[in-house]
Every structure is written in C-alpha cells, then in structure tokens.
JSON list of C-alpha atoms in Angstrom, two decimals:
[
{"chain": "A", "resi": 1, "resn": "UNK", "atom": "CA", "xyz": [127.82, 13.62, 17.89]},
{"chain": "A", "resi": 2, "resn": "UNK", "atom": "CA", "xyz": [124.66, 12.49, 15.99]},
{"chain": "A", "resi": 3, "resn": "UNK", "atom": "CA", "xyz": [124.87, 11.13, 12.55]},
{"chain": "A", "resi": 4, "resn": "UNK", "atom": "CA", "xyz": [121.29, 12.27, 12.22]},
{"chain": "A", "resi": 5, "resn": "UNK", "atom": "CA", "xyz": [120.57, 16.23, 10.94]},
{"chain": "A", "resi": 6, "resn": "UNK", "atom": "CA", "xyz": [116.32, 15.66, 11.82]},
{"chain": "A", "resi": 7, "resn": "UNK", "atom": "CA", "xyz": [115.33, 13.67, 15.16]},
{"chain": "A", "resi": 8, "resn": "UNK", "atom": "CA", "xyz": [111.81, 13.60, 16.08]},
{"chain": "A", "resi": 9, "resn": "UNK", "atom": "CA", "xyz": [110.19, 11.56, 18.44]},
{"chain": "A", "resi": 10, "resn": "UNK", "atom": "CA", "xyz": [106.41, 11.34, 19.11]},
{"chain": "A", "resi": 11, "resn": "UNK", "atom": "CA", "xyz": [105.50, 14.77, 17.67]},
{"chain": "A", "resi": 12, "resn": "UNK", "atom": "CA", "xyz": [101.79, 15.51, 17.90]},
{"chain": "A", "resi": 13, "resn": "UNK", "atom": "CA", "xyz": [99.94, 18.50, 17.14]},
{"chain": "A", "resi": 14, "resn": "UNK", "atom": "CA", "xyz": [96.36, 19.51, 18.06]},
{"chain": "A", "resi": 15, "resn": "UNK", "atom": "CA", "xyz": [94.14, 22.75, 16.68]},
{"chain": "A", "resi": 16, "resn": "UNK", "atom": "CA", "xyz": [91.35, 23.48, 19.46]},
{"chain": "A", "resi": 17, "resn": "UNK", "atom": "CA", "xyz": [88.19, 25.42, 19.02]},
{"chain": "A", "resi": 18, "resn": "UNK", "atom": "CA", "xyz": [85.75, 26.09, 20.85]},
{"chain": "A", "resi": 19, "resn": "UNK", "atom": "CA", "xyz": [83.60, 23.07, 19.28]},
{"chain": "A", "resi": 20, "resn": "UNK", "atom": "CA", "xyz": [86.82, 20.39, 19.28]},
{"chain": "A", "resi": 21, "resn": "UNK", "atom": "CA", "xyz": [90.12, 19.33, 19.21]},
{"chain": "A", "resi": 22, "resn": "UNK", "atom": "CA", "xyz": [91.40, 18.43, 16.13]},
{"chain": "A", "resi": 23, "resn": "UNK", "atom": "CA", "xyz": [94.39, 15.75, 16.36]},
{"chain": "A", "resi": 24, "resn": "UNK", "atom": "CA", "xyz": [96.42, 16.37, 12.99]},
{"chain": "A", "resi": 25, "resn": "UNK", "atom": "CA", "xyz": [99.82, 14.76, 13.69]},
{"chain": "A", "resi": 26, "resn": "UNK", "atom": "CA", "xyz": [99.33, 11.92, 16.41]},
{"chain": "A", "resi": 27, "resn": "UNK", "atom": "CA", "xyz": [103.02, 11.00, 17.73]},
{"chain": "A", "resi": 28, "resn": "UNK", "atom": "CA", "xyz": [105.24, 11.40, 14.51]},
{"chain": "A", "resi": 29, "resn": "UNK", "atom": "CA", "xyz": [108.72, 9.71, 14.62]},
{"chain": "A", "resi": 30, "resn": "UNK", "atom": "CA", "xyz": [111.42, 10.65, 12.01]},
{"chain": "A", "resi": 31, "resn": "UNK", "atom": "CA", "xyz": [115.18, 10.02, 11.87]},
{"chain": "A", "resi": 32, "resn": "UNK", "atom": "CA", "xyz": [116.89, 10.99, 8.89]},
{"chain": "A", "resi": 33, "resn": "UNK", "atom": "CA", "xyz": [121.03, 11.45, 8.47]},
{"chain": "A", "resi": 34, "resn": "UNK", "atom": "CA", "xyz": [122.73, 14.07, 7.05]},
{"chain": "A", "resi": 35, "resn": "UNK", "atom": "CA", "xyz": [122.65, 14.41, 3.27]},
{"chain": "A", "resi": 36, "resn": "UNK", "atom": "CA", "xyz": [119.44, 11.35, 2.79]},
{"chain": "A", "resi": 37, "resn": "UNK", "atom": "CA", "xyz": [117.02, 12.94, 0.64]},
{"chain": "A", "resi": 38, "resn": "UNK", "atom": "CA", "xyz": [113.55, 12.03, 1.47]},
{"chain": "A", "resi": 39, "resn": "UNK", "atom": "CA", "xyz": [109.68, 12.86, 0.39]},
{"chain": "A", "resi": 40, "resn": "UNK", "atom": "CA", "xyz": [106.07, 12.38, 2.24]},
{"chain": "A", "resi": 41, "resn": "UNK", "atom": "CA", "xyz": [103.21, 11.79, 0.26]},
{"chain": "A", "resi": 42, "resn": "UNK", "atom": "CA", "xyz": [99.17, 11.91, 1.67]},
{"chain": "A", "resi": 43, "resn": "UNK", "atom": "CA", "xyz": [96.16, 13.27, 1.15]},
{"chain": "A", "resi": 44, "resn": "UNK", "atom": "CA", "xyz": [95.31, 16.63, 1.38]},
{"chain": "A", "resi": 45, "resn": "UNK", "atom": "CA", "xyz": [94.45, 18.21, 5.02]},
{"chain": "A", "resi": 46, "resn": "UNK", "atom": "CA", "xyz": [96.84, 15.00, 6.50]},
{"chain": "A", "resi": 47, "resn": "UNK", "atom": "CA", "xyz": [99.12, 17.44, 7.93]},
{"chain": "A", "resi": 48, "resn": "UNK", "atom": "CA", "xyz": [102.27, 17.31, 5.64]},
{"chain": "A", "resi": 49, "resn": "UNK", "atom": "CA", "xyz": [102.74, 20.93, 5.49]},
{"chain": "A", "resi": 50, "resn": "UNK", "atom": "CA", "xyz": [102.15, 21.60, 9.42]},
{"chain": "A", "resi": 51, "resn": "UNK", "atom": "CA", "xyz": [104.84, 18.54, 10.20]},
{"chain": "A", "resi": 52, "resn": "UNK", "atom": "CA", "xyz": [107.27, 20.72, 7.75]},
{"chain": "A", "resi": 53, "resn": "UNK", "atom": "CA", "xyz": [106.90, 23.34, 9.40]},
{"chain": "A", "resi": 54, "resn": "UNK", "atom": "CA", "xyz": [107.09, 22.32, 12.63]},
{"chain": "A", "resi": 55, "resn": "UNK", "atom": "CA", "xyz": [110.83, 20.85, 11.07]},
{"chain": "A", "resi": 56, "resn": "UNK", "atom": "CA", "xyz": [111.72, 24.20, 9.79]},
{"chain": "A", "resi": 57, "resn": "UNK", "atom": "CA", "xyz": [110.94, 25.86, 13.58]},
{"chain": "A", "resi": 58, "resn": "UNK", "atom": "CA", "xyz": [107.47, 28.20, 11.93]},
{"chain": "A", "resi": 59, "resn": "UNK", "atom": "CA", "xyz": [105.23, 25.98, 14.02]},
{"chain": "A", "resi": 60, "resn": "UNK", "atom": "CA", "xyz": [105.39, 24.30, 17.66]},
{"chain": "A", "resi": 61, "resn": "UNK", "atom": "CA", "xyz": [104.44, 20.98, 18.20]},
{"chain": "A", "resi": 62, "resn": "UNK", "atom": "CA", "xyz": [101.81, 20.44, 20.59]},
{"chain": "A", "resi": 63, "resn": "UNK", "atom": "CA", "xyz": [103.95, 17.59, 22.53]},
{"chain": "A", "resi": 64, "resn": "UNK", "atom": "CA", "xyz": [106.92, 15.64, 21.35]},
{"chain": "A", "resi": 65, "resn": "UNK", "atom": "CA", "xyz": [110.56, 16.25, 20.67]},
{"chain": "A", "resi": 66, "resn": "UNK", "atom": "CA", "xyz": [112.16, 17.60, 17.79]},
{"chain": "A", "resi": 67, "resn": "UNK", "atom": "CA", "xyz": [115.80, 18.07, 16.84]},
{"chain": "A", "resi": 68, "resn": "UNK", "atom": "CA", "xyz": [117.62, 19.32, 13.66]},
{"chain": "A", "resi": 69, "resn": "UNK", "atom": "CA", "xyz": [120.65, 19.83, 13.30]},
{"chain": "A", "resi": 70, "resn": "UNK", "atom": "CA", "xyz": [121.63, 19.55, 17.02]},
{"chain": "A", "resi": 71, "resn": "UNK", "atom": "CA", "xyz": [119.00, 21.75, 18.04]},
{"chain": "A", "resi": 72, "resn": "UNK", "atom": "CA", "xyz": [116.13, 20.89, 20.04]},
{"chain": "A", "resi": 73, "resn": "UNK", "atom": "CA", "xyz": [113.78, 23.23, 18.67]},
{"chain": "A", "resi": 74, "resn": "UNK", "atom": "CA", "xyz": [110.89, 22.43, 20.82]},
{"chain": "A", "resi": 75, "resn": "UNK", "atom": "CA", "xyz": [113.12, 23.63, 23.95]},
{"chain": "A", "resi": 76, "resn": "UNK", "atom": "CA", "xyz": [114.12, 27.34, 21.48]},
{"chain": "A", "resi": 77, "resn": "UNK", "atom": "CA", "xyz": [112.94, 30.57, 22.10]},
{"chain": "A", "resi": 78, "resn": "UNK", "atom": "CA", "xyz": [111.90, 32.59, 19.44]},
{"chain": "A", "resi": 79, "resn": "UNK", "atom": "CA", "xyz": [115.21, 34.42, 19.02]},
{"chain": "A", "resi": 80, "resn": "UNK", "atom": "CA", "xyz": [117.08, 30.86, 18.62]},
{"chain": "A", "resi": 81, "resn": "UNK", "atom": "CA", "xyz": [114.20, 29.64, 15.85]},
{"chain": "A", "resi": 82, "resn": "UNK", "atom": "CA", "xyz": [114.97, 33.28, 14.15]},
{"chain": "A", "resi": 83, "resn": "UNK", "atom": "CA", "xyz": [118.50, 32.24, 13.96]},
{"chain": "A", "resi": 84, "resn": "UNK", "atom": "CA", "xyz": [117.67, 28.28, 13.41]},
{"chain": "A", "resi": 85, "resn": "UNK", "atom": "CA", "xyz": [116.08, 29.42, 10.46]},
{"chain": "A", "resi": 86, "resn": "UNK", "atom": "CA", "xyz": [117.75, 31.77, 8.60]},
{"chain": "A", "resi": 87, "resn": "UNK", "atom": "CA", "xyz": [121.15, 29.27, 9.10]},
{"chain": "A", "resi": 88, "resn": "UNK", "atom": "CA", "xyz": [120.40, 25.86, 9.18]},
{"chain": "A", "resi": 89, "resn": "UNK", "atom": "CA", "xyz": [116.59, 25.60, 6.58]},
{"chain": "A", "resi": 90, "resn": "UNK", "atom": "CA", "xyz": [115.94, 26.70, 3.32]},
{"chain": "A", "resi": 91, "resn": "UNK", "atom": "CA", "xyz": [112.01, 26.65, 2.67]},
{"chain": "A", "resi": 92, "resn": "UNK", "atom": "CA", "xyz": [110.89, 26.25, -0.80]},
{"chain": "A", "resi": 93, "resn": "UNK", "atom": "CA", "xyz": [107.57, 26.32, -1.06]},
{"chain": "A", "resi": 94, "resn": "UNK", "atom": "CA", "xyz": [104.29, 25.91, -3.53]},
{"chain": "A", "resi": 95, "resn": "UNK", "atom": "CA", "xyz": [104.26, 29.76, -3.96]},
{"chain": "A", "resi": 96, "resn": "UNK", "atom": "CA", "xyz": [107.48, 31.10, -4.35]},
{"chain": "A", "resi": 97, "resn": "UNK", "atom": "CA", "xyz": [106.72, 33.79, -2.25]},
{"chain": "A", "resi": 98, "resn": "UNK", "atom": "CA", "xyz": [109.36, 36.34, -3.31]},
{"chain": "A", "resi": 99, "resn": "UNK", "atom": "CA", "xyz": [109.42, 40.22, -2.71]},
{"chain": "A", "resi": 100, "resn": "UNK", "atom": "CA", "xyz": [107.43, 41.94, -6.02]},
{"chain": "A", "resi": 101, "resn": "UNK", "atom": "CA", "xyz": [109.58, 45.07, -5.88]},
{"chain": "A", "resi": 102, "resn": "UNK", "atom": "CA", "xyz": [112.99, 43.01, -5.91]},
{"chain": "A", "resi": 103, "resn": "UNK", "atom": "CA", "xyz": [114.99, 41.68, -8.95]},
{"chain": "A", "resi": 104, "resn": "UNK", "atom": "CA", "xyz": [116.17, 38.08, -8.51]},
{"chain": "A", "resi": 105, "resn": "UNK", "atom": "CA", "xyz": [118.89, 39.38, -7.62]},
{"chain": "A", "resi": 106, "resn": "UNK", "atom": "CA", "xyz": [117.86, 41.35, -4.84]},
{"chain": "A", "resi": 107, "resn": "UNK", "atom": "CA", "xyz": [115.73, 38.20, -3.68]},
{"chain": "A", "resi": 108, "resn": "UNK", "atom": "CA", "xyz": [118.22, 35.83, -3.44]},
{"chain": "A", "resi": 109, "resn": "UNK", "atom": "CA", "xyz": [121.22, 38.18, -1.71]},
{"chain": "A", "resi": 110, "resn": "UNK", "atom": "CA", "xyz": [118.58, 39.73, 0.81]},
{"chain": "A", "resi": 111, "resn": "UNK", "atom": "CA", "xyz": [118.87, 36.63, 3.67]},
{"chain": "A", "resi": 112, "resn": "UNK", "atom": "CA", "xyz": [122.36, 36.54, 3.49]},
{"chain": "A", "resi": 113, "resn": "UNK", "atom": "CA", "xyz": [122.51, 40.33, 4.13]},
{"chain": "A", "resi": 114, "resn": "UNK", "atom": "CA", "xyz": [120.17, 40.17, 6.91]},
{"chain": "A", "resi": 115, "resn": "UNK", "atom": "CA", "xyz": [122.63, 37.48, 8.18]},
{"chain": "A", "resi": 116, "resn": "UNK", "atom": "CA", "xyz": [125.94, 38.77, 7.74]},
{"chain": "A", "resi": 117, "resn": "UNK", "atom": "CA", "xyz": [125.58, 42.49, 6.55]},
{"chain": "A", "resi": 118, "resn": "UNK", "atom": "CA", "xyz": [128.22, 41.88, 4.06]},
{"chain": "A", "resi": 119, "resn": "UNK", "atom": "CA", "xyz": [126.28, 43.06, 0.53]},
{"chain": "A", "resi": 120, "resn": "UNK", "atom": "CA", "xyz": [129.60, 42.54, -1.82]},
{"chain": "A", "resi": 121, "resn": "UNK", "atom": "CA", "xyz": [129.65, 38.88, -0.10]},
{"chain": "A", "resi": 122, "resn": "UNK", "atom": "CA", "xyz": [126.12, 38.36, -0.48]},
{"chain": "A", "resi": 123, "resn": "UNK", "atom": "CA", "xyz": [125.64, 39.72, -3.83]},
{"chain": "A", "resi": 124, "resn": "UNK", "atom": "CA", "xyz": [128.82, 37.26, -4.92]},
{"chain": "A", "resi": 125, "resn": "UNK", "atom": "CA", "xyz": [126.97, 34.22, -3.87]},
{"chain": "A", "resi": 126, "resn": "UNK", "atom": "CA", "xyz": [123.31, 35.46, -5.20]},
{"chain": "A", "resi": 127, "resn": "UNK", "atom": "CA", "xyz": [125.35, 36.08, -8.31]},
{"chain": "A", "resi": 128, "resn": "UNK", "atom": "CA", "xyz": [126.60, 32.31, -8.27]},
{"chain": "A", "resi": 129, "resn": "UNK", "atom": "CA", "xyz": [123.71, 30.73, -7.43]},
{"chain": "A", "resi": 130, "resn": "UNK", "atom": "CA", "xyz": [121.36, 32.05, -10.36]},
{"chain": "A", "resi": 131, "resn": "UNK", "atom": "CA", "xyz": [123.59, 31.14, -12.50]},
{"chain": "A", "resi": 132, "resn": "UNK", "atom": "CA", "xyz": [124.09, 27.49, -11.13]},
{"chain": "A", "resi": 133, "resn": "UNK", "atom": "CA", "xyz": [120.06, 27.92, -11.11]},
{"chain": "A", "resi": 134, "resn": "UNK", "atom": "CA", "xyz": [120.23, 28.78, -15.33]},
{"chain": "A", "resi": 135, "resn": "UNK", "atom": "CA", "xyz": [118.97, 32.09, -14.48]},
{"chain": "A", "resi": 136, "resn": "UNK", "atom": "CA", "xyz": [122.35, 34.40, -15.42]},
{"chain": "A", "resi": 137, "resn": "UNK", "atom": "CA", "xyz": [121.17, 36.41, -18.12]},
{"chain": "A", "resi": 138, "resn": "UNK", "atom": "CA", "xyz": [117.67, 36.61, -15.87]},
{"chain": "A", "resi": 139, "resn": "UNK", "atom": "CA", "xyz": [119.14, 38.56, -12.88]},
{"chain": "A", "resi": 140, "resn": "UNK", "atom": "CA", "xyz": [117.82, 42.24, -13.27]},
{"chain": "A", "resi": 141, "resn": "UNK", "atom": "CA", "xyz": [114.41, 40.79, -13.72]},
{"chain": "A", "resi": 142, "resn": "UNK", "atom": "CA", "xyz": [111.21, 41.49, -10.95]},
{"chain": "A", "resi": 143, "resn": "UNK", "atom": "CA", "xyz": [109.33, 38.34, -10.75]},
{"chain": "A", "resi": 144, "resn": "UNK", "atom": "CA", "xyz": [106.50, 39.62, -12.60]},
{"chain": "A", "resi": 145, "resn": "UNK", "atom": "CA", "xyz": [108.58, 39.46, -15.76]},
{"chain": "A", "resi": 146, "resn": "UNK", "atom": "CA", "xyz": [110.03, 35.93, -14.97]},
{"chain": "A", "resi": 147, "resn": "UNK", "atom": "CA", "xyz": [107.60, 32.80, -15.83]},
{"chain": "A", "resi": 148, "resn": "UNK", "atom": "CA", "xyz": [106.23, 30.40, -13.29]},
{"chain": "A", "resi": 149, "resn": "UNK", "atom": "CA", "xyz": [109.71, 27.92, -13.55]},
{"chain": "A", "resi": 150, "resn": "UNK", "atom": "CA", "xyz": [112.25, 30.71, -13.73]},
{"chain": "A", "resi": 151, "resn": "UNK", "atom": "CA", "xyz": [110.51, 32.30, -10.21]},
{"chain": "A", "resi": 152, "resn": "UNK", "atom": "CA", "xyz": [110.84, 29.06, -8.61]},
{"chain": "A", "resi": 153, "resn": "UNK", "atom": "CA", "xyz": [114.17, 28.44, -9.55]},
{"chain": "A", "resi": 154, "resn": "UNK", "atom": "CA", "xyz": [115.04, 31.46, -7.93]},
{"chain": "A", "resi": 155, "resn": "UNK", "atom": "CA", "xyz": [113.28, 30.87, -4.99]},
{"chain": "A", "resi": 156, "resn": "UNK", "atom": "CA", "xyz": [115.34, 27.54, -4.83]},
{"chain": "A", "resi": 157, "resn": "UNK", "atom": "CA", "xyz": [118.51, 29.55, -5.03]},
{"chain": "A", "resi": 158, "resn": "UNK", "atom": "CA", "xyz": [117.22, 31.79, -2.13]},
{"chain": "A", "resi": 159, "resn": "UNK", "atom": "CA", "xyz": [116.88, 28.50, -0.35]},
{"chain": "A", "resi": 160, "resn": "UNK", "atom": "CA", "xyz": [120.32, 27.85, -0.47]},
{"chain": "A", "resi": 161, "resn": "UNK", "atom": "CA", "xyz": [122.07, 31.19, -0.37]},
{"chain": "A", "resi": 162, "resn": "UNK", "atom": "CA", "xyz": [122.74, 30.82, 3.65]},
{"chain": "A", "resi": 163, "resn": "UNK", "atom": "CA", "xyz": [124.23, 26.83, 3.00]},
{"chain": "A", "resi": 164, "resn": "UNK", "atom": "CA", "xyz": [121.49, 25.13, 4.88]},
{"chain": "A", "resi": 165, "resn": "UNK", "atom": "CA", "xyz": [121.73, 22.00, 6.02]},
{"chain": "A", "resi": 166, "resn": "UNK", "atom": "CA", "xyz": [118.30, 21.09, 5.31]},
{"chain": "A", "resi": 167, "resn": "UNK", "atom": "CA", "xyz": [115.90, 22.07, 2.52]},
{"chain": "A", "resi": 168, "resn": "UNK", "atom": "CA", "xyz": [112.17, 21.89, 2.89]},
{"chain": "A", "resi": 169, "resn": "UNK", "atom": "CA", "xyz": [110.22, 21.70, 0.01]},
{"chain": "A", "resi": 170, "resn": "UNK", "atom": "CA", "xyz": [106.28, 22.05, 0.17]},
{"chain": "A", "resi": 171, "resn": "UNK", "atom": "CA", "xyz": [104.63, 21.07, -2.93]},
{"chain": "A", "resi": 172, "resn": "UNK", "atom": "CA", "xyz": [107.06, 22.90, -5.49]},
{"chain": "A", "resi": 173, "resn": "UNK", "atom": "CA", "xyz": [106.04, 21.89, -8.09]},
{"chain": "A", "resi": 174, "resn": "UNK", "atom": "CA", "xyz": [102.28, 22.53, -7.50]},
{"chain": "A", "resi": 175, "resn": "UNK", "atom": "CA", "xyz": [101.62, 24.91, -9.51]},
{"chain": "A", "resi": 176, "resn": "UNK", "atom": "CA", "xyz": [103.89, 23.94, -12.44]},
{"chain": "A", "resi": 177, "resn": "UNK", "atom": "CA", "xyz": [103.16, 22.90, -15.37]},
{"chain": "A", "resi": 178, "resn": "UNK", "atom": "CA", "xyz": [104.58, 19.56, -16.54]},
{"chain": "A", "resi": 179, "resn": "UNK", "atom": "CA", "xyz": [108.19, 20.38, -18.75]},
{"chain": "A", "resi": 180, "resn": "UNK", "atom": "CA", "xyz": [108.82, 23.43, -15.53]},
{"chain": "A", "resi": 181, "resn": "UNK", "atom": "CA", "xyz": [108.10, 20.78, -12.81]},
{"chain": "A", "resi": 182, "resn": "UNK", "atom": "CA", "xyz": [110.50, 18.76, -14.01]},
{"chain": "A", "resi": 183, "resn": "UNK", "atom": "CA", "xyz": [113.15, 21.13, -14.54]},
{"chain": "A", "resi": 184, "resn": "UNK", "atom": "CA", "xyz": [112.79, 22.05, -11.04]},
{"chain": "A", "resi": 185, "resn": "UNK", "atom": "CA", "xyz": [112.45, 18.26, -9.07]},
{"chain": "A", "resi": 186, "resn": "UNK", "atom": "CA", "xyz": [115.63, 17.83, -10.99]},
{"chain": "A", "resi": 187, "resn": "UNK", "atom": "CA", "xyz": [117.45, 21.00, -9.45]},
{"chain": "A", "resi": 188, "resn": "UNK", "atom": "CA", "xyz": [116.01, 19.99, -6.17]},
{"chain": "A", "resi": 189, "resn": "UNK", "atom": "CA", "xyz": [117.62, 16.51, -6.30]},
{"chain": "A", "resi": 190, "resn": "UNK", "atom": "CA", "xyz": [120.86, 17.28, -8.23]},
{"chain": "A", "resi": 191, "resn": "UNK", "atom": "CA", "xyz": [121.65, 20.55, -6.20]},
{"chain": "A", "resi": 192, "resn": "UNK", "atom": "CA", "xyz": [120.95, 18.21, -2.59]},
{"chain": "A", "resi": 193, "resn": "UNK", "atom": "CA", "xyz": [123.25, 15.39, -3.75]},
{"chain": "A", "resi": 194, "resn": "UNK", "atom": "CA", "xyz": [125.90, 17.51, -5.02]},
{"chain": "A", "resi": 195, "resn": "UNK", "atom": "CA", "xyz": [126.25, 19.33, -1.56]},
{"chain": "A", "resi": 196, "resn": "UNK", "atom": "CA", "xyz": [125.24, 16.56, 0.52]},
{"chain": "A", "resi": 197, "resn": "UNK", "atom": "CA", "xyz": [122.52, 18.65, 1.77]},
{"chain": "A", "resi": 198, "resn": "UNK", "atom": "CA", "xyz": [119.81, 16.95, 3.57]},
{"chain": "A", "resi": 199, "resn": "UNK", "atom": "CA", "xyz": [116.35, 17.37, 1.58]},
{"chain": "A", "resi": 200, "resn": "UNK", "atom": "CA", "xyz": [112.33, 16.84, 2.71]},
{"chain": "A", "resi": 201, "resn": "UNK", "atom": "CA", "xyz": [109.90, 16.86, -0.24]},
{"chain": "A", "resi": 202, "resn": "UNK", "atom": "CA", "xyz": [106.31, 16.88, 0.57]},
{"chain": "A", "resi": 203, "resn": "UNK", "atom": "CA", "xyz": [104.65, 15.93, -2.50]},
{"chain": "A", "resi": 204, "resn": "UNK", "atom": "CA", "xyz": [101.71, 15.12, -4.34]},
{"chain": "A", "resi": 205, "resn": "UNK", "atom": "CA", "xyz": [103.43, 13.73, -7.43]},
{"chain": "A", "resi": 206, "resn": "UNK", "atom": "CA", "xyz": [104.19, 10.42, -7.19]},
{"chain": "A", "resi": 207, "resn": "UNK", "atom": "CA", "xyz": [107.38, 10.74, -9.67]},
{"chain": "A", "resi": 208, "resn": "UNK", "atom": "CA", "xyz": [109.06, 13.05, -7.68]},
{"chain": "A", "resi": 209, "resn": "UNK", "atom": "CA", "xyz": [108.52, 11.03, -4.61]},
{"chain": "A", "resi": 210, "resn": "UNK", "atom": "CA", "xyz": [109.90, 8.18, -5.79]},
{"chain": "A", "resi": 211, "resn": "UNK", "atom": "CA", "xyz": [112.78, 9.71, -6.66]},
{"chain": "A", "resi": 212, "resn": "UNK", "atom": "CA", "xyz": [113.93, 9.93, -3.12]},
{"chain": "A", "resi": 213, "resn": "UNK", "atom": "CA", "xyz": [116.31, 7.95, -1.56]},
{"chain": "A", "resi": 214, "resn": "UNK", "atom": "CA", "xyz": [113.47, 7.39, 1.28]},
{"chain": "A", "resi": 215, "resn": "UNK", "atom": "CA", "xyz": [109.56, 7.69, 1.06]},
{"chain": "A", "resi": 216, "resn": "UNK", "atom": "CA", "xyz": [107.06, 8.12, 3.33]},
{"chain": "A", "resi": 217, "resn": "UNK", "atom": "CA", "xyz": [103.33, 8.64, 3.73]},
{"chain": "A", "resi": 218, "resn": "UNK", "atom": "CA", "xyz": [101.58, 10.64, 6.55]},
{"chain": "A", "resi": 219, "resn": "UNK", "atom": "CA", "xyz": [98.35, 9.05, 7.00]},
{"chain": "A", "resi": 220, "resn": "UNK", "atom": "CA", "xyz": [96.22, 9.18, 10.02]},
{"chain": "A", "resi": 221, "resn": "UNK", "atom": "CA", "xyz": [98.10, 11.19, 11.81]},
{"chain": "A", "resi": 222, "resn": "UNK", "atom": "CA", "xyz": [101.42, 9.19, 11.42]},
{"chain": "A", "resi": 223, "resn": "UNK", "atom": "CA", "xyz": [104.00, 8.61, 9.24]},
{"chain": "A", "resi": 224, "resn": "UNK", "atom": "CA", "xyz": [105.24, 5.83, 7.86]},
{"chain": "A", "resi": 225, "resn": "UNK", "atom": "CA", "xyz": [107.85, 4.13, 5.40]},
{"chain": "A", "resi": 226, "resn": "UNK", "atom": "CA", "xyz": [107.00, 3.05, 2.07]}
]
C-alpha cells in the first residue's frame, strides 16, 4: 500500500479554441504522503487553481495520471468522482461559497447528510466542528449576518465535516483582510496537523506559504520545489 495520499505523474492540461491551444499545465509531477502539508505559489493565470482541481476530481486532465488516495481519478467515472469527492476532499476556497438561505449550521451538516442520511449524526458533528471552528454561539446565523472570517471559518468546518483525507485550499485568504487571514491560515494548519490530514494551499501570500512543511511554485507550466 502507498505511503503517498496524492500521486501525479506528467499531468498536462490544454484549453482549445478555435484560434489555439493553450498549454496551461505541461507534464506536472507531485508526490506528497499522507498528513505533509504543502502550498504552490505563481502568478496569476499559471494554472494553480485548474491543477487543484484536477486533484480534487472537478476537472480532467488532458493527459497524465493522477491518484489520491488510492484512486486513479483519471481512470473514474463521474459517479466514482461524485463519491471521491464528497469522502476523501474538502475544498476551501477564495469565496466561501455557502448556501444564502442556510444557517451555519445547516451548511456545515448538509454534505454529511447527503452522504449518510443520518441528520442527528450529522448535526452532532456540524455542532462540533463550529465550535472547534470558534463559531458556537454563531450557529443559527445565515451568512449574510456572519463577517468575512466567521463565513470562512465555517466553510473550513464544512471542509472537514466528511473526515477528508485531503483539504484543498484555493486562495482562502484572498479576500481577507489581514487580523481574519491570519486567524484562518492558522486553523488551516493547526486543524491539518492535529488530524494528520493531508493539506494543499495555493497561495498568493508568501507567509502562509512558507508555513508549509513543503513549497512549491507552478511556473511555466510545471511545478517545482522551493
């Protein structure tokens, strides 16, 4: 059995138009084990967030191999990603992208309903991770009463509610300001090294990357240790 939870191997990916083909990722090659936590940095429009989510099974590569946590997801059908990704990835991303209409609450406990269809169970854990999150007395609130921090602290606990064994984090922090981005980088970290979770940052702030225990930059196409 591997030691490593992500396994990719000359992953490129290609946009076409009429006009062109556009080469964004040009034969990628990651290992990381289980529990590492790990950031890429690059400019913008290198392909960071299309490599992510070719990890987290929302995009196909155009050509290469890619394996996480002992699935080859370039070999999955669409049923298998479905299933790949509500079980083994939590996204966090720039936007926290949660339902308007729902309380925290209701956010966090909806993917592990949809998984198990056990609301008291799901509920329990929704319950447990807000509060690990610093959001307990915050739990009947719709985002639109939460700030920017507090929404993407409970968009990290949605992350988790399934016990992923990867977390993918595009840019969260972006849109942060300074005191809330840090509050969050450190839940990112501490909450990945407490459970031995295996975490991707793609970052433009060079303090959070460096904060990984491995750091990378995509540039030209590739990737490459720093």
């Amino acid at each position: 059995m591997s030691n490593y939870l992500i396994e990719c191997s000359g992953v490129r990916k290609e946009f076409r138009s009429e006009a062109e083909i556009l080469e964004i990722l040009s034969g990628v090659d990651l290992a990381l084990e289980k529990g590492v936590r790990a950031s890429i940095t690059g400019p913008s429009g290198c392909g960071k967030s299309t490599f992510l989510s070719i990890l987290g099974g929302l995009d196909r590569p155009t050509s290469g191999r890619v394996i996480v946590g002992g699935v080859d997801i370039t070999e999955a059908d669409e049923d298998k990603l479905a299933v790949f990704r509500a079980r083994e990835v939590g996204f966090v991303f720039q936007f926290h992208y949660l339902l308007n209409d729902f309380t925290a609450l209701e956010n966090v406990m909806l993917p592990a309903f949809m998984l198990t269809g056990d609301k008291a169970a799901s509920v329990e854990k929704a319950y447990g991770l807000l509060e690990a999150v610093g959001l307990g007395g915050r739990m009947s609130h719709v985002p639109a009463r939460l700030s920017g921090g507090e929404r993407q602290r409970v968009a990290i606990a949605r992350a988790l509610v399934n016990e992923p064994g990867l977390i993918l984090a595009d840019e969260p922090t972006g849109n942060l300001d300074r005191a809330s981005a840090v509050q969050v980088e450190d839940l990112l970290y501490g909450i990945a090294a407490d459970s031995n979770t295996t975490l991707l940052v793609v970052t433009h702030d060079n303090g959070m990357a460096a904060r990984a225990d491995r750091r990378y930059e995509l540039l030209n196409g590739r990737l490459k240790e720093s």
